[in-house]
Amino acid sequence: MRPRREPGPSRQDTGVSEAGSCPLFAEFEMPLSRLRLAAASTALLTAACAAPAAQAATPAPPPAGAAFDYQIGGAYDPPEGVKVVTRDHGTAPAKGLYNICYVNAFQAQPGAEGEWDDDLLLRDASGNVVMDGDWGEALLDVGTAGKRTRIAAKVDSWIDECAAKGYQAVEPDNFDSFTRSDGLLTDADAQDYIKLLSAHAHEKGLAIAQKNTSELSARHTQNGLDFAVAEECGEQHNCGEFTAAFGDHVIVIEYTAEGLSYACGHWPRLSIVRRDHDVVTPDDAENYVRETC
């Protein structure tokens, strides 16, 4: 939470009108020439005060349908024609492109449980840490407001890092961790937490993605999410659940030839790429895969 502002000086001290919007000239005698100048200044101030306060611009999402590359396993020169790239928050963005900053916001990186306070790791009734078995990642406990605030403080520092490096957006991964929590977390917990992240990202001028979790797409506005990153929605035949909420502002990542073919055939206006499961760099020629429609 931000500290409460200290009370400011009174309107009488500042010369602010009762409406609280503009300074007024104090009553005093002056020569005619100065009266004319004052009148002109007053007119300018009145016009300025009549205009509504400028609203902060909403950060722009990635351009819809732009060629995309997913580089969270390591940075490399983007293939020709690529306009949008996702990289890990510890990596510099690609020059001249729209860059999305990846952060693992709902789970600890493999082997990195010690980087989190022990009570922020989700535990079952026996006290064992609940793990995402597919990736060997400990789930973070976003089940209470206090823990959500503490976890968000750490992730917010990564978002700050993304903004400082020049990224345009952030991708907080594992929004759907509640589905792997053995019932210990709920979708409401996840949404309350991601609202903290989206508010902070927007304060830093970054757009923010909804990662997977198609069942919550209809609530993306309430959750402050600007676009979607959908893994395997071609494979699962559910990209339409994302486009129904986000329109064409959906980035699709497939890991099989079948998934790529289905996504390209049914949603050709989206940004679609196939990558290898480990998202390796081209230096690993044996395992590197990158295909598009």
Tab-separated table of C-alpha atoms in Angstrom:
chain	number	residue	atom	x	y	z
A	1	MET	CA	0.000	0.000	0.000
A	2	ARG	CA	1.132	3.534	-0.664
A	3	PRO	CA	1.516	5.875	2.331
A	4	ARG	CA	-1.309	8.323	2.820
A	5	ARG	CA	-0.549	11.812	1.563
A	6	GLU	CA	0.125	14.460	4.166
A	7	PRO	CA	-2.521	17.222	4.190
A	8	GLY	CA	-1.606	20.042	1.806
A	9	PRO	CA	-1.879	23.780	2.409
A	10	SER	CA	-5.341	25.284	2.641
A	11	ARG	CA	-7.100	26.856	-0.320
A	12	GLN	CA	-6.597	30.231	1.343
A	13	ASP	CA	-2.831	29.664	1.337
A	14	THR	CA	-2.648	28.551	-2.293
A	15	GLY	CA	-5.178	30.840	-3.916
A	16	VAL	CA	-7.180	27.855	-5.145
A	17	SER	CA	-10.856	28.476	-5.790
A	18	GLU	CA	-13.584	26.697	-3.860
A	19	ALA	CA	-13.924	24.332	-6.802
A	20	GLY	CA	-10.302	23.405	-6.161
A	21	SER	CA	-9.202	23.549	-9.775
A	22	CYS	CA	-7.487	26.867	-10.601
A	23	PRO	CA	-5.561	29.735	-8.986
A	24	LEU	CA	-7.338	33.056	-8.627
A	25	PHE	CA	-5.833	36.483	-8.646
A	26	ALA	CA	-5.930	38.184	-5.263
A	27	GLU	CA	-7.711	41.502	-5.125
A	28	PHE	CA	-5.299	44.376	-5.263
A	29	GLU	CA	-4.873	47.706	-6.993
A	30	MET	CA	-2.673	47.905	-10.098
A	31	PRO	CA	-2.074	50.253	-13.046
A	32	LEU	CA	-4.340	49.957	-16.099
A	33	SER	CA	-1.673	48.249	-18.216
A	34	ARG	CA	-1.174	45.593	-15.592
A	35	LEU	CA	-4.938	45.173	-15.261
A	36	ARG	CA	-5.117	44.387	-18.982
A	37	LEU	CA	-2.321	41.843	-18.644
A	38	ALA	CA	-4.010	40.304	-15.643
A	39	ALA	CA	-7.308	40.077	-17.505
A	40	ALA	CA	-5.644	38.279	-20.393
A	41	SER	CA	-3.912	35.892	-18.020
A	42	THR	CA	-7.181	35.226	-16.233
A	43	ALA	CA	-8.850	34.352	-19.531
A	44	LEU	CA	-6.103	31.864	-20.345
A	45	LEU	CA	-6.357	30.286	-16.904
A	46	THR	CA	-10.131	30.051	-17.177
A	47	ALA	CA	-9.858	28.270	-20.521
A	48	ALA	CA	-7.278	25.872	-19.136
A	49	CYS	CA	-9.387	25.154	-16.084
A	50	ALA	CA	-12.435	24.441	-18.229
A	51	ALA	CA	-10.633	21.555	-19.963
A	52	PRO	CA	-10.782	18.179	-18.182
A	53	ALA	CA	-7.586	16.859	-16.685
A	54	ALA	CA	-5.608	14.737	-19.128
A	55	GLN	CA	-5.931	11.030	-18.512
A	56	ALA	CA	-2.885	8.790	-18.573
A	57	ALA	CA	-2.758	6.897	-21.846
A	58	THR	CA	-3.420	3.165	-21.667
A	59	PRO	CA	-0.237	1.280	-22.614
A	60	ALA	CA	-0.481	-0.089	-26.152
A	61	PRO	CA	-0.682	-3.877	-26.542
A	62	PRO	CA	1.429	-5.634	-29.177
A	63	PRO	CA	0.273	-4.922	-32.740
A	64	ALA	CA	-2.356	-7.500	-33.675
A	65	GLY	CA	-1.231	-10.134	-36.138
A	66	ALA	CA	2.416	-9.063	-36.115
A	67	ALA	CA	5.151	-11.640	-36.712
A	68	PHE	CA	6.236	-12.947	-33.302
A	69	ASP	CA	9.096	-14.859	-31.710
A	70	TYR	CA	9.187	-16.470	-28.269
A	71	GLN	CA	12.684	-16.280	-26.771
A	72	ILE	CA	12.238	-17.026	-23.066
A	73	GLY	CA	14.862	-19.784	-23.256
A	74	GLY	CA	17.572	-17.415	-24.460
A	75	ALA	CA	17.909	-14.276	-26.562
A	76	TYR	CA	19.104	-14.278	-30.171
A	77	ASP	CA	18.757	-12.069	-33.237
A	78	PRO	CA	15.080	-12.225	-34.220
A	79	PRO	CA	14.321	-13.777	-37.610
A	80	GLU	CA	13.689	-11.365	-40.466
A	81	GLY	CA	10.243	-9.810	-40.390
A	82	VAL	CA	9.621	-10.351	-36.680
A	83	LYS	CA	8.008	-7.330	-35.018
A	84	VAL	CA	7.234	-8.648	-31.520
A	85	VAL	CA	9.534	-10.618	-29.200
A	86	THR	CA	9.135	-12.066	-25.701
A	87	ARG	CA	12.278	-12.404	-23.576
A	88	ASP	CA	13.017	-13.134	-19.928
A	89	HIS	CA	13.132	-10.142	-17.589
A	90	GLY	CA	16.831	-10.735	-16.985
A	91	THR	CA	17.586	-10.137	-20.672
A	92	ALA	CA	17.808	-6.922	-22.694
A	93	PRO	CA	14.979	-6.266	-25.173
A	94	ALA	CA	15.484	-6.533	-28.933
A	95	LYS	CA	16.262	-3.177	-30.511
A	96	GLY	CA	13.582	-1.574	-32.625
A	97	LEU	CA	10.865	-4.143	-31.872
A	98	TYR	CA	7.875	-4.412	-29.552
A	99	ASN	CA	9.236	-6.342	-26.555
A	100	ILE	CA	7.305	-8.370	-23.988
A	101	CYS	CA	9.018	-9.114	-20.672
A	102	TYR	CA	8.482	-12.599	-19.229
A	103	VAL	CA	8.175	-13.040	-15.448
A	104	ASN	CA	7.246	-16.215	-13.571
A	105	ALA	CA	4.728	-14.521	-11.301
A	106	PHE	CA	2.774	-17.378	-9.727
A	107	GLN	CA	5.441	-20.069	-9.253
A	108	ALA	CA	9.081	-20.193	-8.213
A	109	GLN	CA	11.614	-20.989	-10.890
A	110	PRO	CA	12.992	-24.560	-10.672
A	111	GLY	CA	15.374	-24.772	-7.737
A	112	ALA	CA	14.675	-21.176	-6.702
A	113	GLU	CA	12.367	-21.870	-3.762
A	114	GLY	CA	15.007	-20.432	-1.434
A	115	GLU	CA	14.609	-17.024	-3.050
A	116	TRP	CA	11.156	-16.752	-1.490
A	117	ASP	CA	10.167	-16.481	2.168
A	118	ASP	CA	9.286	-19.968	3.341
A	119	ASP	CA	5.694	-19.088	4.205
A	120	LEU	CA	5.060	-17.784	0.672
A	121	LEU	CA	5.376	-21.283	-0.788
A	122	LEU	CA	2.040	-23.098	-0.993
A	123	ARG	CA	1.901	-26.115	1.327
A	124	ASP	CA	-0.553	-28.969	1.703
A	125	ALA	CA	-2.052	-30.269	4.956
A	126	SER	CA	1.114	-32.268	5.618
A	127	GLY	CA	3.324	-29.220	5.221
A	128	ASN	CA	4.753	-30.305	1.883
A	129	VAL	CA	5.347	-27.702	-0.802
A	130	VAL	CA	2.835	-28.036	-3.634
A	131	MET	CA	4.704	-28.477	-6.905
A	132	ASP	CA	3.926	-28.081	-10.576
A	133	GLY	CA	5.119	-31.546	-11.510
A	134	ASP	CA	5.518	-30.821	-15.211
A	135	TRP	CA	8.069	-28.058	-14.649
A	136	GLY	CA	9.411	-28.749	-11.153
A	137	GLU	CA	8.220	-25.380	-9.875
A	138	ALA	CA	6.847	-24.628	-6.406
A	139	LEU	CA	3.510	-22.832	-6.367
A	140	LEU	CA	3.390	-19.486	-4.593
A	141	ASP	CA	0.678	-19.051	-1.968
A	142	VAL	CA	-1.570	-16.231	-3.215
A	143	GLY	CA	-4.381	-17.358	-0.924
A	144	THR	CA	-4.431	-14.359	1.431
A	145	ALA	CA	-4.293	-10.609	0.899
A	146	GLY	CA	-1.164	-10.294	3.014
A	147	LYS	CA	0.743	-12.933	1.076
A	148	ARG	CA	-0.445	-11.553	-2.259
A	149	THR	CA	0.940	-8.153	-1.312
A	150	ARG	CA	4.316	-9.596	-0.320
A	151	ILE	CA	4.613	-11.747	-3.444
A	152	ALA	CA	3.563	-8.832	-5.639
A	153	ALA	CA	6.272	-6.650	-4.111
A	154	LYS	CA	8.941	-9.028	-5.430
A	155	VAL	CA	7.345	-9.459	-8.839
A	156	ASP	CA	6.808	-5.697	-9.068
A	157	SER	CA	10.572	-5.271	-8.744
A	158	TRP	CA	10.950	-7.436	-11.859
A	159	ILE	CA	8.327	-5.333	-13.625
A	160	ASP	CA	10.326	-2.245	-12.668
A	161	GLU	CA	13.348	-3.926	-14.232
A	162	CYS	CA	11.371	-4.578	-17.423
A	163	ALA	CA	10.322	-0.939	-17.661
A	164	ALA	CA	13.832	0.345	-16.976
A	165	LYS	CA	15.250	-1.824	-19.758
A	166	GLY	CA	12.777	-0.495	-22.305
A	167	TYR	CA	10.203	-3.278	-22.608
A	168	GLN	CA	6.693	-2.330	-23.717
A	169	ALA	CA	4.729	-5.110	-21.996
A	170	VAL	CA	4.949	-7.834	-19.381
A	171	GLU	CA	3.850	-11.492	-19.468
A	172	PRO	CA	3.214	-12.878	-15.955
A	173	ASP	CA	3.282	-16.653	-16.295
A	174	ASN	CA	1.242	-19.318	-14.484
A	175	PHE	CA	-1.932	-17.297	-13.910
A	176	ASP	CA	-3.591	-20.724	-13.911
A	177	SER	CA	-1.561	-22.110	-10.989
A	178	PHE	CA	-4.771	-22.432	-8.970
A	179	THR	CA	-5.738	-25.326	-11.263
A	180	ARG	CA	-2.658	-27.216	-10.010
A	181	SER	CA	-3.089	-26.335	-6.328
A	182	ASP	CA	-5.133	-29.383	-5.261
A	183	GLY	CA	-7.971	-27.037	-4.355
A	184	LEU	CA	-5.875	-24.888	-2.008
A	185	LEU	CA	-6.160	-21.807	-4.244
A	186	THR	CA	-9.100	-20.402	-6.194
A	187	ASP	CA	-9.494	-18.396	-9.367
A	188	ALA	CA	-10.575	-15.482	-7.143
A	189	ASP	CA	-7.194	-15.628	-5.384
A	190	ALA	CA	-5.416	-15.544	-8.740
A	191	GLN	CA	-7.494	-12.623	-9.979
A	192	ASP	CA	-7.033	-10.586	-6.810
A	193	TYR	CA	-3.292	-11.080	-7.149
A	194	ILE	CA	-3.011	-10.293	-10.840
A	195	LYS	CA	-4.923	-7.051	-10.289
A	196	LEU	CA	-2.003	-5.921	-8.128
A	197	LEU	CA	0.430	-6.741	-10.931
A	198	SER	CA	-1.631	-5.130	-13.684
A	199	ALA	CA	-2.029	-1.913	-11.701
A	200	HIS	CA	1.713	-1.718	-11.159
A	201	ALA	CA	2.521	-2.546	-14.782
A	202	HIS	CA	0.220	0.204	-16.000
A	203	GLU	CA	1.804	2.676	-13.583
A	204	LYS	CA	5.129	1.821	-15.214
A	205	GLY	CA	3.709	2.331	-18.703
A	206	LEU	CA	3.628	-1.371	-19.589
A	207	ALA	CA	0.802	-3.360	-21.134
A	208	ILE	CA	0.189	-6.699	-19.425
A	209	ALA	CA	-0.844	-10.087	-20.794
A	210	GLN	CA	-3.255	-12.734	-19.651
A	211	LYS	CA	-1.274	-15.973	-19.937
A	212	ASN	CA	-3.496	-18.939	-20.871
A	213	THR	CA	-6.430	-19.384	-18.411
A	214	SER	CA	-9.082	-19.004	-21.118
A	215	GLU	CA	-11.882	-19.516	-18.586
A	216	LEU	CA	-11.108	-16.084	-17.109
A	217	SER	CA	-10.865	-14.219	-20.417
A	218	ALA	CA	-14.285	-12.611	-20.013
A	219	ARG	CA	-12.991	-10.845	-16.899
A	220	HIS	CA	-9.842	-9.436	-18.490
A	221	THR	CA	-11.047	-5.837	-18.216
A	222	GLN	CA	-11.785	-6.178	-14.482
A	223	ASN	CA	-8.386	-7.824	-14.050
A	224	GLY	CA	-6.600	-5.055	-15.953
A	225	LEU	CA	-5.241	-7.331	-18.694
A	226	ASP	CA	-4.611	-5.894	-22.160
A	227	PHE	CA	-3.891	-8.851	-24.455
A	228	ALA	CA	-3.554	-12.625	-24.303
A	229	VAL	CA	-0.682	-15.071	-24.702
A	230	ALA	CA	-2.226	-18.461	-25.398
A	231	GLU	CA	-0.152	-21.627	-25.454
A	232	GLU	CA	-1.491	-24.581	-27.431
A	233	CYS	CA	-4.923	-23.103	-28.098
A	234	GLY	CA	-4.638	-24.525	-31.615
A	235	GLU	CA	-3.817	-27.940	-30.190
A	236	GLN	CA	-6.764	-27.595	-27.790
A	237	HIS	CA	-9.085	-25.952	-30.361
A	238	ASN	CA	-9.944	-23.102	-27.989
A	239	CYS	CA	-8.263	-19.975	-29.399
A	240	GLY	CA	-11.778	-18.611	-29.918
A	241	GLU	CA	-12.217	-18.346	-26.152
A	242	PHE	CA	-9.427	-15.771	-26.179
A	243	THR	CA	-10.487	-13.890	-29.319
A	244	ALA	CA	-14.022	-13.544	-27.946
A	245	ALA	CA	-12.551	-11.359	-25.193
A	246	PHE	CA	-9.391	-9.858	-26.697
A	247	GLY	CA	-10.267	-9.684	-30.394
A	248	ASP	CA	-7.143	-10.073	-32.510
A	249	HIS	CA	-4.848	-9.081	-29.634
A	250	VAL	CA	-3.936	-12.718	-29.001
A	251	ILE	CA	-0.468	-14.239	-29.376
A	252	VAL	CA	-0.553	-17.983	-30.010
A	253	ILE	CA	2.353	-20.312	-29.190
A	254	GLU	CA	2.117	-23.891	-30.417
A	255	TYR	CA	4.498	-26.773	-29.760
A	256	THR	CA	3.280	-29.292	-32.351
A	257	ALA	CA	2.827	-29.229	-36.110
A	258	GLU	CA	-0.825	-30.192	-35.660
A	259	GLY	CA	-1.474	-27.321	-33.275
A	260	LEU	CA	0.200	-24.840	-35.603
A	261	SER	CA	-1.813	-26.071	-38.580
A	262	TYR	CA	-5.122	-25.795	-36.724
A	263	ALA	CA	-4.390	-22.332	-35.333
A	264	CYS	CA	-3.266	-21.013	-38.715
A	265	GLY	CA	-6.275	-22.515	-40.458
A	266	HIS	CA	-8.864	-21.116	-38.054
A	267	TRP	CA	-7.355	-17.867	-36.733
A	268	PRO	CA	-4.997	-16.599	-39.464
A	269	ARG	CA	-5.211	-12.965	-38.307
A	270	LEU	CA	-3.469	-13.706	-35.007
A	271	SER	CA	0.236	-13.701	-34.179
A	272	ILE	CA	1.063	-17.418	-34.311
A	273	VAL	CA	4.353	-19.247	-33.872
A	274	ARG	CA	5.464	-22.811	-33.231
A	275	ARG	CA	8.435	-23.265	-30.902
A	276	ASP	CA	10.201	-26.264	-29.393
A	277	HIS	CA	9.097	-27.190	-25.866
A	278	ASP	CA	12.325	-25.974	-24.260
A	279	VAL	CA	12.323	-22.737	-26.297
A	280	VAL	CA	16.038	-23.078	-27.071
A	281	THR	CA	18.163	-20.762	-29.196
A	282	PRO	CA	19.206	-21.506	-32.807
A	283	ASP	CA	22.647	-22.481	-31.487
A	284	ASP	CA	21.018	-25.736	-30.396
A	285	ALA	CA	20.330	-26.711	-33.987
A	286	GLU	CA	19.269	-30.253	-33.095
A	287	ASN	CA	16.367	-29.099	-30.925
A	288	TYR	CA	15.529	-25.587	-32.131
A	289	VAL	CA	12.140	-25.237	-33.815
A	290	ARG	CA	10.490	-22.088	-35.089
A	291	GLU	CA	7.691	-22.172	-37.644
A	292	THR	CA	4.900	-19.785	-38.565
A	293	CYS	CA	1.788	-19.871	-40.729
